[in-house]
PDB file of C-alpha atoms and ligand atoms in Angstrom:
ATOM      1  CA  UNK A 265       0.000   0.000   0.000  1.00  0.00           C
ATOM      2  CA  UNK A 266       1.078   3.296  -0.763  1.00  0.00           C
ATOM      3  CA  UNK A 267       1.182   4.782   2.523  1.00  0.00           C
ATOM      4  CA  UNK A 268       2.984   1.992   4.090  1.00  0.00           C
ATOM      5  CA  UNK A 269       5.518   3.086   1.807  1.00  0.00           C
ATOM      6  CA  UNK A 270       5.518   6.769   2.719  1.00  0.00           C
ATOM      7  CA  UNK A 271       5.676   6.028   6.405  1.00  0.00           C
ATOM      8  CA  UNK A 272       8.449   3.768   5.811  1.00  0.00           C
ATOM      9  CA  UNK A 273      10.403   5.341   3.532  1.00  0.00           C
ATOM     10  CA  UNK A 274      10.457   8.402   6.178  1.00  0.00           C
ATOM     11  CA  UNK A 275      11.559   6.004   8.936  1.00  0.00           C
ATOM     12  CA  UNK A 276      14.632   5.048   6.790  1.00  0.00           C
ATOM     13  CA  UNK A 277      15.012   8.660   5.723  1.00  0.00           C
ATOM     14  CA  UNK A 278      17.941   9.218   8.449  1.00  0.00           C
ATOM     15  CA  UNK A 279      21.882   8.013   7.578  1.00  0.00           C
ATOM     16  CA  UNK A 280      21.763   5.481  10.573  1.00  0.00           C
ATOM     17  CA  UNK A 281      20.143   2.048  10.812  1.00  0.00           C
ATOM     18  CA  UNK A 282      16.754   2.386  12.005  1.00  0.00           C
ATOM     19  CA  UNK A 283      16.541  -1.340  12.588  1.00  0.00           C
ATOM     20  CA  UNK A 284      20.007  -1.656  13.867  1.00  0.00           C
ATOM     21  CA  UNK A 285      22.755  -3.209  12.287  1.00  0.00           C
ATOM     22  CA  UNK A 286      22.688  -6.418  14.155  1.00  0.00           C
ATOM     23  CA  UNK A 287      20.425  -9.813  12.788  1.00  0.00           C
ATOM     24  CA  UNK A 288      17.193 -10.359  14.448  1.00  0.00           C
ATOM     25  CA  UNK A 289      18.041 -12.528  17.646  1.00  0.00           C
ATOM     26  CA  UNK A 290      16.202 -15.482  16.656  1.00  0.00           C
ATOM     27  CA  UNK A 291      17.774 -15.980  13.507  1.00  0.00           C
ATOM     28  CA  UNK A 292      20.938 -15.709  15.148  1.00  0.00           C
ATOM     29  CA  UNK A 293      20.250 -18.051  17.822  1.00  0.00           C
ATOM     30  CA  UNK A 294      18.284 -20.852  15.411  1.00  0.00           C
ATOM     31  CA  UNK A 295      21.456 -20.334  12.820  1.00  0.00           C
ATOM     32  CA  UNK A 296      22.989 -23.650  13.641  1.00  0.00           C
ATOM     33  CA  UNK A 297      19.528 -25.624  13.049  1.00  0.00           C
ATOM     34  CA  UNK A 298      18.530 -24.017   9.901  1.00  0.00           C
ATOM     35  CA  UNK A 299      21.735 -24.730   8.527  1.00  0.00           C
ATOM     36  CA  UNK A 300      21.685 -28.385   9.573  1.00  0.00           C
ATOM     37  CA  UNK A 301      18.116 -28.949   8.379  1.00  0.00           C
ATOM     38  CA  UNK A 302      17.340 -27.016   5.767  1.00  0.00           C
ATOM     39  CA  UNK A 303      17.646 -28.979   1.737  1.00  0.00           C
ATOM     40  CA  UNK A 304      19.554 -25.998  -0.066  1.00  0.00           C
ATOM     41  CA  UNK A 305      20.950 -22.203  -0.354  1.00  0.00           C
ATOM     42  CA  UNK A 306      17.721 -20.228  -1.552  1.00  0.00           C
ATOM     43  CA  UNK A 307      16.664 -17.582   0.813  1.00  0.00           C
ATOM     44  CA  UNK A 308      13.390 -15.431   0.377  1.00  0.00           C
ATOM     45  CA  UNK A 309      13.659 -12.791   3.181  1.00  0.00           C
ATOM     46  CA  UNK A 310      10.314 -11.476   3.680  1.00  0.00           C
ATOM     47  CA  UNK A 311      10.182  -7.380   4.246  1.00  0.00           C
ATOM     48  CA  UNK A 312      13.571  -7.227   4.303  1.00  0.00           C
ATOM     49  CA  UNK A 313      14.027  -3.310   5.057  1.00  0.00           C
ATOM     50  CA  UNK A 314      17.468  -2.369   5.667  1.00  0.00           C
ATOM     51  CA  UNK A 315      19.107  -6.144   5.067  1.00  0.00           C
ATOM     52  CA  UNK A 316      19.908  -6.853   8.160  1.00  0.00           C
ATOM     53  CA  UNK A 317      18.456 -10.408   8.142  1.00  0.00           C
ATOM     54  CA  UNK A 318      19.560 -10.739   4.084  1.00  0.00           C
ATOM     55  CA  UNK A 319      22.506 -10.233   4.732  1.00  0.00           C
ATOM     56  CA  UNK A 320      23.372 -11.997   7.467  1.00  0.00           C
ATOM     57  CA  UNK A 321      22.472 -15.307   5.591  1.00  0.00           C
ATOM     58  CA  UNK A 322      24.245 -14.250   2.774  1.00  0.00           C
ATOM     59  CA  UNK A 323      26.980 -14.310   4.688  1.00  0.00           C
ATOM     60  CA  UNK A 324      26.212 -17.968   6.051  1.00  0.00           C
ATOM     61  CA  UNK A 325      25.806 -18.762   2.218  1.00  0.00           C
ATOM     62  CA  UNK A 326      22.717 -18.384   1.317  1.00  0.00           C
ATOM     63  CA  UNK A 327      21.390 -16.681  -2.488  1.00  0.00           C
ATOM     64  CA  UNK A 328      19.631 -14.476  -0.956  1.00  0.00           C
ATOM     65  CA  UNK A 329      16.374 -12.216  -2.491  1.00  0.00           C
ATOM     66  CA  UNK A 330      14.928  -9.781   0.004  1.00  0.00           C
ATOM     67  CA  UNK A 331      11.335  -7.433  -0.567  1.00  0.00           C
ATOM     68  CA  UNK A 332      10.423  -4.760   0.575  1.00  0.00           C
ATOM     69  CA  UNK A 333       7.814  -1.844  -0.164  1.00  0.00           C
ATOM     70  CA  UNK A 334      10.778   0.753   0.778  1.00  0.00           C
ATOM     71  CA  UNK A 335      13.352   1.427  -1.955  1.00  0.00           C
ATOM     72  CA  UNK A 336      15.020   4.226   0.698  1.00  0.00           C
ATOM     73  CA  UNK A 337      15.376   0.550   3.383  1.00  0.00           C
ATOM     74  CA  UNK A 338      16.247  -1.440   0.460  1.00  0.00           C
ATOM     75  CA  UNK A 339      18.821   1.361  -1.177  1.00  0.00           C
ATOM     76  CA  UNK A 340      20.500   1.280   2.498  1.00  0.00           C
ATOM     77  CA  UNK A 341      20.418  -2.712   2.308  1.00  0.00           C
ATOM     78  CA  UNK A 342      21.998  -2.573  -1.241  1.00  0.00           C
ATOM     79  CA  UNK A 343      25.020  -0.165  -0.424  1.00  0.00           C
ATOM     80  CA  UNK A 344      25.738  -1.843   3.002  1.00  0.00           C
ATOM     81  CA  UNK A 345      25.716  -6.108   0.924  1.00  0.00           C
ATOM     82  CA  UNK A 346      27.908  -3.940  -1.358  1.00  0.00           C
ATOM     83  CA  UNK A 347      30.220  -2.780   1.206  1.00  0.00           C
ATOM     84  CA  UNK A 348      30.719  -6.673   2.599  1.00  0.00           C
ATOM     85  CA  UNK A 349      30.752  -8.125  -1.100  1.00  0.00           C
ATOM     86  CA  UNK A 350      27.804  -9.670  -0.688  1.00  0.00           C
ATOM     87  CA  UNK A 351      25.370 -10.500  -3.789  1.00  0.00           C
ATOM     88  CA  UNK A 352      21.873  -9.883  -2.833  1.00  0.00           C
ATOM     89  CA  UNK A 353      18.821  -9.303  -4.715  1.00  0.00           C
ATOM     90  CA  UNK A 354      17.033  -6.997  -3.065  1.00  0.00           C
ATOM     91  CA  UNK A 355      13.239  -6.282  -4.873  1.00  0.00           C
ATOM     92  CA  UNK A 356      10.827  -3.722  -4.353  1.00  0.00           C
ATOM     93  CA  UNK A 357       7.452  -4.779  -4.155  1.00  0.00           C
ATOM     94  CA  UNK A 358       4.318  -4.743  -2.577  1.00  0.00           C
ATOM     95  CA  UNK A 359       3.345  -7.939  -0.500  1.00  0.00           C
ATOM     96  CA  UNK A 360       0.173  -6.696  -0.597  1.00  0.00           C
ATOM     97  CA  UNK A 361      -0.163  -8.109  -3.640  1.00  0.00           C
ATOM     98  CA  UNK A 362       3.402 -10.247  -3.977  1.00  0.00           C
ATOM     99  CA  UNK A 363       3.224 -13.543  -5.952  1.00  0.00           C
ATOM    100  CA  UNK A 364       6.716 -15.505  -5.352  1.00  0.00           C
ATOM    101  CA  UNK A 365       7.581 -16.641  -8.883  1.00  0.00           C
ATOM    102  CA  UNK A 366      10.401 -18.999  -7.470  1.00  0.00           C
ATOM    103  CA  UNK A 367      11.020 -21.470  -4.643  1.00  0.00           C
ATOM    104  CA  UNK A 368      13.161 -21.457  -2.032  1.00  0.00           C
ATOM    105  CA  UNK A 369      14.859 -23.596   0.569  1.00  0.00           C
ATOM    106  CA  UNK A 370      14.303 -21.065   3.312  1.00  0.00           C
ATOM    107  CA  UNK A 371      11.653 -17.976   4.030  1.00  0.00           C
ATOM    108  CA  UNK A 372      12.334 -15.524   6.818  1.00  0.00           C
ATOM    109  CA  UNK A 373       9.816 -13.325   8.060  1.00  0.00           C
ATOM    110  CA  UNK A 374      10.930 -11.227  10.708  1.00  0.00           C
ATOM    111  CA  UNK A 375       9.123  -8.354  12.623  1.00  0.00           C
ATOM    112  CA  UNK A 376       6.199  -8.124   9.720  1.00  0.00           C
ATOM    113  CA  UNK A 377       2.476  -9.541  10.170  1.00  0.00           C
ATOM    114  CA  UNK A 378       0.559 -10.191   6.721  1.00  0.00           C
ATOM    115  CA  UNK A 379      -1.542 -13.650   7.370  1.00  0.00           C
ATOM    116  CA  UNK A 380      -2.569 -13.659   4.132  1.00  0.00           C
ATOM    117  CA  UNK A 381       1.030 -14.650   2.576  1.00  0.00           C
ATOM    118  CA  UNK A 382       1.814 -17.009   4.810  1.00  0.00           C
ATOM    119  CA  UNK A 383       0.098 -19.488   2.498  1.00  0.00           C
ATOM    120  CA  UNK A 384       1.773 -17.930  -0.198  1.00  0.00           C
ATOM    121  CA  UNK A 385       4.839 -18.280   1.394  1.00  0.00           C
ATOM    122  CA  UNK A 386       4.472 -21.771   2.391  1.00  0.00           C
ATOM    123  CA  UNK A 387       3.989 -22.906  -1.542  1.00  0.00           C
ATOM    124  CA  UNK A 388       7.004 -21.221  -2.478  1.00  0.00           C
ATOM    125  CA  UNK A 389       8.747 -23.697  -0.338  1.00  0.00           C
ATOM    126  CA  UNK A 390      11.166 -26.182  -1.497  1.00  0.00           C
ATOM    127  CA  UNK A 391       9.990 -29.847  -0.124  1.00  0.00           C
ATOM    128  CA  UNK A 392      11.456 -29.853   3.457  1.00  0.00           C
ATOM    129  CA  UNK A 393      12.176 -26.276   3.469  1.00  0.00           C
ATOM    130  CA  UNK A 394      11.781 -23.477   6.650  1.00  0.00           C
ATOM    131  CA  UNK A 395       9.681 -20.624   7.357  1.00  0.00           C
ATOM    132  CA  UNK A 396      11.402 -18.920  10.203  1.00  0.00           C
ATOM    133  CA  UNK A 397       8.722 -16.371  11.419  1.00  0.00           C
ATOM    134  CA  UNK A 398       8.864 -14.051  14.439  1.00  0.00           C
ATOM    135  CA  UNK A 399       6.424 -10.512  14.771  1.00  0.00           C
ATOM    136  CA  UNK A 400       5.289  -9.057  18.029  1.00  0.00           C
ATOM    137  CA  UNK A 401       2.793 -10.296  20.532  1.00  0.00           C
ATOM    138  CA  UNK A 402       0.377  -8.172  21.714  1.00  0.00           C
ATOM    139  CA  UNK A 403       0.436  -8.351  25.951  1.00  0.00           C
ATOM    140  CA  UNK A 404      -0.637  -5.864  28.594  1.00  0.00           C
ATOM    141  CA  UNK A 405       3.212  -4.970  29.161  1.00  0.00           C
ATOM    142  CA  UNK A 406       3.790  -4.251  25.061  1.00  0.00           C
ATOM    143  CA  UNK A 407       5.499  -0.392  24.851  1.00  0.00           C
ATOM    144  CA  UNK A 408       4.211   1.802  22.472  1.00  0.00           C
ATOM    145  CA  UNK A 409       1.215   2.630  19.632  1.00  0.00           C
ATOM    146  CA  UNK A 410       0.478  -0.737  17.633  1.00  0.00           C
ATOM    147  CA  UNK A 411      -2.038  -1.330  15.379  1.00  0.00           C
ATOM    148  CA  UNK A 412      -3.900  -4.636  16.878  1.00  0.00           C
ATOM    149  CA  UNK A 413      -4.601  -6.454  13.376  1.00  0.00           C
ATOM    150  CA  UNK A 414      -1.056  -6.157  13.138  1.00  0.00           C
ATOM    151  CA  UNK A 415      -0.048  -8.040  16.029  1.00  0.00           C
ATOM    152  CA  UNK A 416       0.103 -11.471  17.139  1.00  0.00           C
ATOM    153  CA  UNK A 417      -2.862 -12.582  19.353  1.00  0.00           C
ATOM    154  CA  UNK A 418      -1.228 -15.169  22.097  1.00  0.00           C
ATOM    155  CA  UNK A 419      -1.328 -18.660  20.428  1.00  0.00           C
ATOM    156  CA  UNK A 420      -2.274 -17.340  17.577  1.00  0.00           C
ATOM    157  CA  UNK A 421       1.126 -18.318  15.115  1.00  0.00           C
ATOM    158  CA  UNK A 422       0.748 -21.963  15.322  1.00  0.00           C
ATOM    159  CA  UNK A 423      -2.922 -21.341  13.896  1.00  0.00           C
ATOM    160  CA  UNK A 424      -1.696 -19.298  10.950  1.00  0.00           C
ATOM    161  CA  UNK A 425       0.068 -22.742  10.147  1.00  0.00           C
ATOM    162  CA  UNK A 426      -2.567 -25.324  10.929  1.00  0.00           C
ATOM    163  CA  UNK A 427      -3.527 -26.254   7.468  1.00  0.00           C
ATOM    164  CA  UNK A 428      -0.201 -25.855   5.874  1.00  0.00           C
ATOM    165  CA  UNK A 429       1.542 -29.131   4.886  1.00  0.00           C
ATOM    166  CA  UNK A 430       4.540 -29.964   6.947  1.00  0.00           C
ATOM    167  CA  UNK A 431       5.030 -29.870  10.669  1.00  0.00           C
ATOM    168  CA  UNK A 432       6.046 -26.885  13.581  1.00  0.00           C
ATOM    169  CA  UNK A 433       9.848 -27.377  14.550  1.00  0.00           C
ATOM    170  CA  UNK A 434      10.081 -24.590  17.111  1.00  0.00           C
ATOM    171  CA  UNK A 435       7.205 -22.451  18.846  1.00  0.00           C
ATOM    172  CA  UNK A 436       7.776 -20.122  21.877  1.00  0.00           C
ATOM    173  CA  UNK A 437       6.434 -17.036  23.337  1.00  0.00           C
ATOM    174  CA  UNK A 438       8.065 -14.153  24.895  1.00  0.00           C
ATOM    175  CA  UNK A 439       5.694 -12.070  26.270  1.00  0.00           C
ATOM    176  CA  UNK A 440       8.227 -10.591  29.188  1.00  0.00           C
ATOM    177  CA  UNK A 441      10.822  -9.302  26.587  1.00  0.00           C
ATOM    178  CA  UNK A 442      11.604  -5.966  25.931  1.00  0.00           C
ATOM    179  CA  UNK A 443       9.667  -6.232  23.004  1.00  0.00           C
ATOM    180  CA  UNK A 444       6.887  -9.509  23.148  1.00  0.00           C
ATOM    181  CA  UNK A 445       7.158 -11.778  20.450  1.00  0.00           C
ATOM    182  CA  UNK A 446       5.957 -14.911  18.919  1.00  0.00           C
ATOM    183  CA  UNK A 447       8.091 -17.257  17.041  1.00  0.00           C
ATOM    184  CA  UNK A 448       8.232 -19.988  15.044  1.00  0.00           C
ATOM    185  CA  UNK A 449      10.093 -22.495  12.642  1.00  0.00           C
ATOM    186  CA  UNK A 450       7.532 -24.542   9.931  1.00  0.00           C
ATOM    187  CA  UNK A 451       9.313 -27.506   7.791  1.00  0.00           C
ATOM    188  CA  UNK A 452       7.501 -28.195   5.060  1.00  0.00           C
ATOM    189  CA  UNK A 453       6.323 -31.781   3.868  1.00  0.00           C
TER     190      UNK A 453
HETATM  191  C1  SAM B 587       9.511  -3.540  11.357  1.00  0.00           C
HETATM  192  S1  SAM B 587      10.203  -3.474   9.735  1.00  0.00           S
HETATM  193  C2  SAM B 587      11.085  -4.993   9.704  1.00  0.00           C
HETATM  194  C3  SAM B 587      12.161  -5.009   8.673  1.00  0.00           C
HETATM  195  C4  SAM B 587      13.033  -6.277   8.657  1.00  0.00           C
HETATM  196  N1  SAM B 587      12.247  -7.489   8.540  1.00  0.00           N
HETATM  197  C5  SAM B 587      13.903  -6.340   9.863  1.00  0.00           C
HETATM  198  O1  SAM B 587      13.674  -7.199  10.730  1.00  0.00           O
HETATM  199  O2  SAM B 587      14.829  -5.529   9.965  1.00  0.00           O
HETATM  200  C6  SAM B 587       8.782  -3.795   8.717  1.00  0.00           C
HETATM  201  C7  SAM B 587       9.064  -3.760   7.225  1.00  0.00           C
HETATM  202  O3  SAM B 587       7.885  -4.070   6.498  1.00  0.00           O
HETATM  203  C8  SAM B 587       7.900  -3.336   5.285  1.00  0.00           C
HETATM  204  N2  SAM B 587       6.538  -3.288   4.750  1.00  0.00           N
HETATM  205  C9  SAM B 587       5.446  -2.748   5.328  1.00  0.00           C
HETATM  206  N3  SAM B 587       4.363  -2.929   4.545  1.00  0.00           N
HETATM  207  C10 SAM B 587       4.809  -3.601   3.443  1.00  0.00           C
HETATM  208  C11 SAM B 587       4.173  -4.089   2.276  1.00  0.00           C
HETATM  209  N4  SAM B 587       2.859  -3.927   2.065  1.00  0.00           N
HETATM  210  N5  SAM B 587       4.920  -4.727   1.350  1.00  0.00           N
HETATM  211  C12 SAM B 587       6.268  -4.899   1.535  1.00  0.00           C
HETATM  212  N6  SAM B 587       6.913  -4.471   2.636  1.00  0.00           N
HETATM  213  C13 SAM B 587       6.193  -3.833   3.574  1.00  0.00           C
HETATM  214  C14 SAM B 587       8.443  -1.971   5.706  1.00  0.00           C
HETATM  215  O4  SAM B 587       8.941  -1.230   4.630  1.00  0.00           O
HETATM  216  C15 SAM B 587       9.508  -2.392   6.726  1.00  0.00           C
HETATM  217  O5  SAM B 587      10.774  -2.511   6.098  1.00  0.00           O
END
């Protein structure tokens, strides 16, 4: 939507990171497993922003595309794979309204909440490939202004994934963090 784009392109307006330049935690932490489990090198990384997640596979050699509806994120994400060497494709695009016209060995979804891809995503996956998903919870102790549809109702995630074909490899809550998440690993069939 357009004015997801606006607001986002004016959060990445400023010369630092507005994500940070450090990997969501949960990829960092579930590195070892993906890499063990997962059938091959082709990474979809799911409103990608800045690259922080793209890149960090990359660098644990993955192919790596990223989307995002932000060219400003995606122009940061560009210059900083460029600065490490790193060949990502990084797409702008709507997921509003995505269709993946490739598969991939592993999706990452990180800090974004559209339930209507997630059985997108979920075809576009190679047989025995991951979906590594985390967004934020909504709890009584969450900081901030959120938008409800876009949060995670508790034990809500595994639902999203019910009626998908393949099996839950990870689920947890955080609702005391800093920040509450939900997160979860899928395998497909
Ligand atoms: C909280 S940021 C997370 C970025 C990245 N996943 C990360 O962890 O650093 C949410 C991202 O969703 C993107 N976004 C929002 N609406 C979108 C849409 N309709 N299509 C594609 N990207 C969208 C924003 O541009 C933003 O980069």
């Amino acid at each position: 939507m357009e004015s997801d784009r606006i607001k986002w392109d004016d959060r990445y307006a400023g010369a630092e990171l507005a994500m940070g330049e450090e990997p969501s935690r949960f990829l960092v932490e579930r590195i070892d497993q993906i890499l063990s489990v997962c059938p091959g090198q082709e990474a979809f990384d799911i409103a990608c922003g800045e690259g922080r997640n793209s890149i960090f596979l990359a660098r644990h050699g993955f192919r790596v595309t990223g989307v995002d509806i932000s060219p400003v994120g995606l122009a940061k994400g560009r210059e900083r794979a460029a600065a490490g060497s790193l060949a990502i494709d990084f797409l702008q695009a709507d997921l509003e309204t995505y269709r993946f016209t490739a598969t991939y060995d592993l999706i990452v979804n990180i800090n974004f909440l559209l339930r209507e891809l997630i059985p997108l995503a979920v075809a576009a996956l190679n047989p025995r490939g991951l979906f590594l998903f985390e967004s934020i919870l909504d709890t009584p102790t969450l900081q901030g202004y959120h938008t409800r549809h876009f949060l995670l109702q508790p034990g809500e995630l595994p639902t999203l994934f019910s009626s998908q074909h393949g099996k839950i490899i990870h689920y947890e809550e955080l609702p005391g963090a800093d920040v509450p998440v939900a997160r979860l690993i899928f395998q497909r069939s």
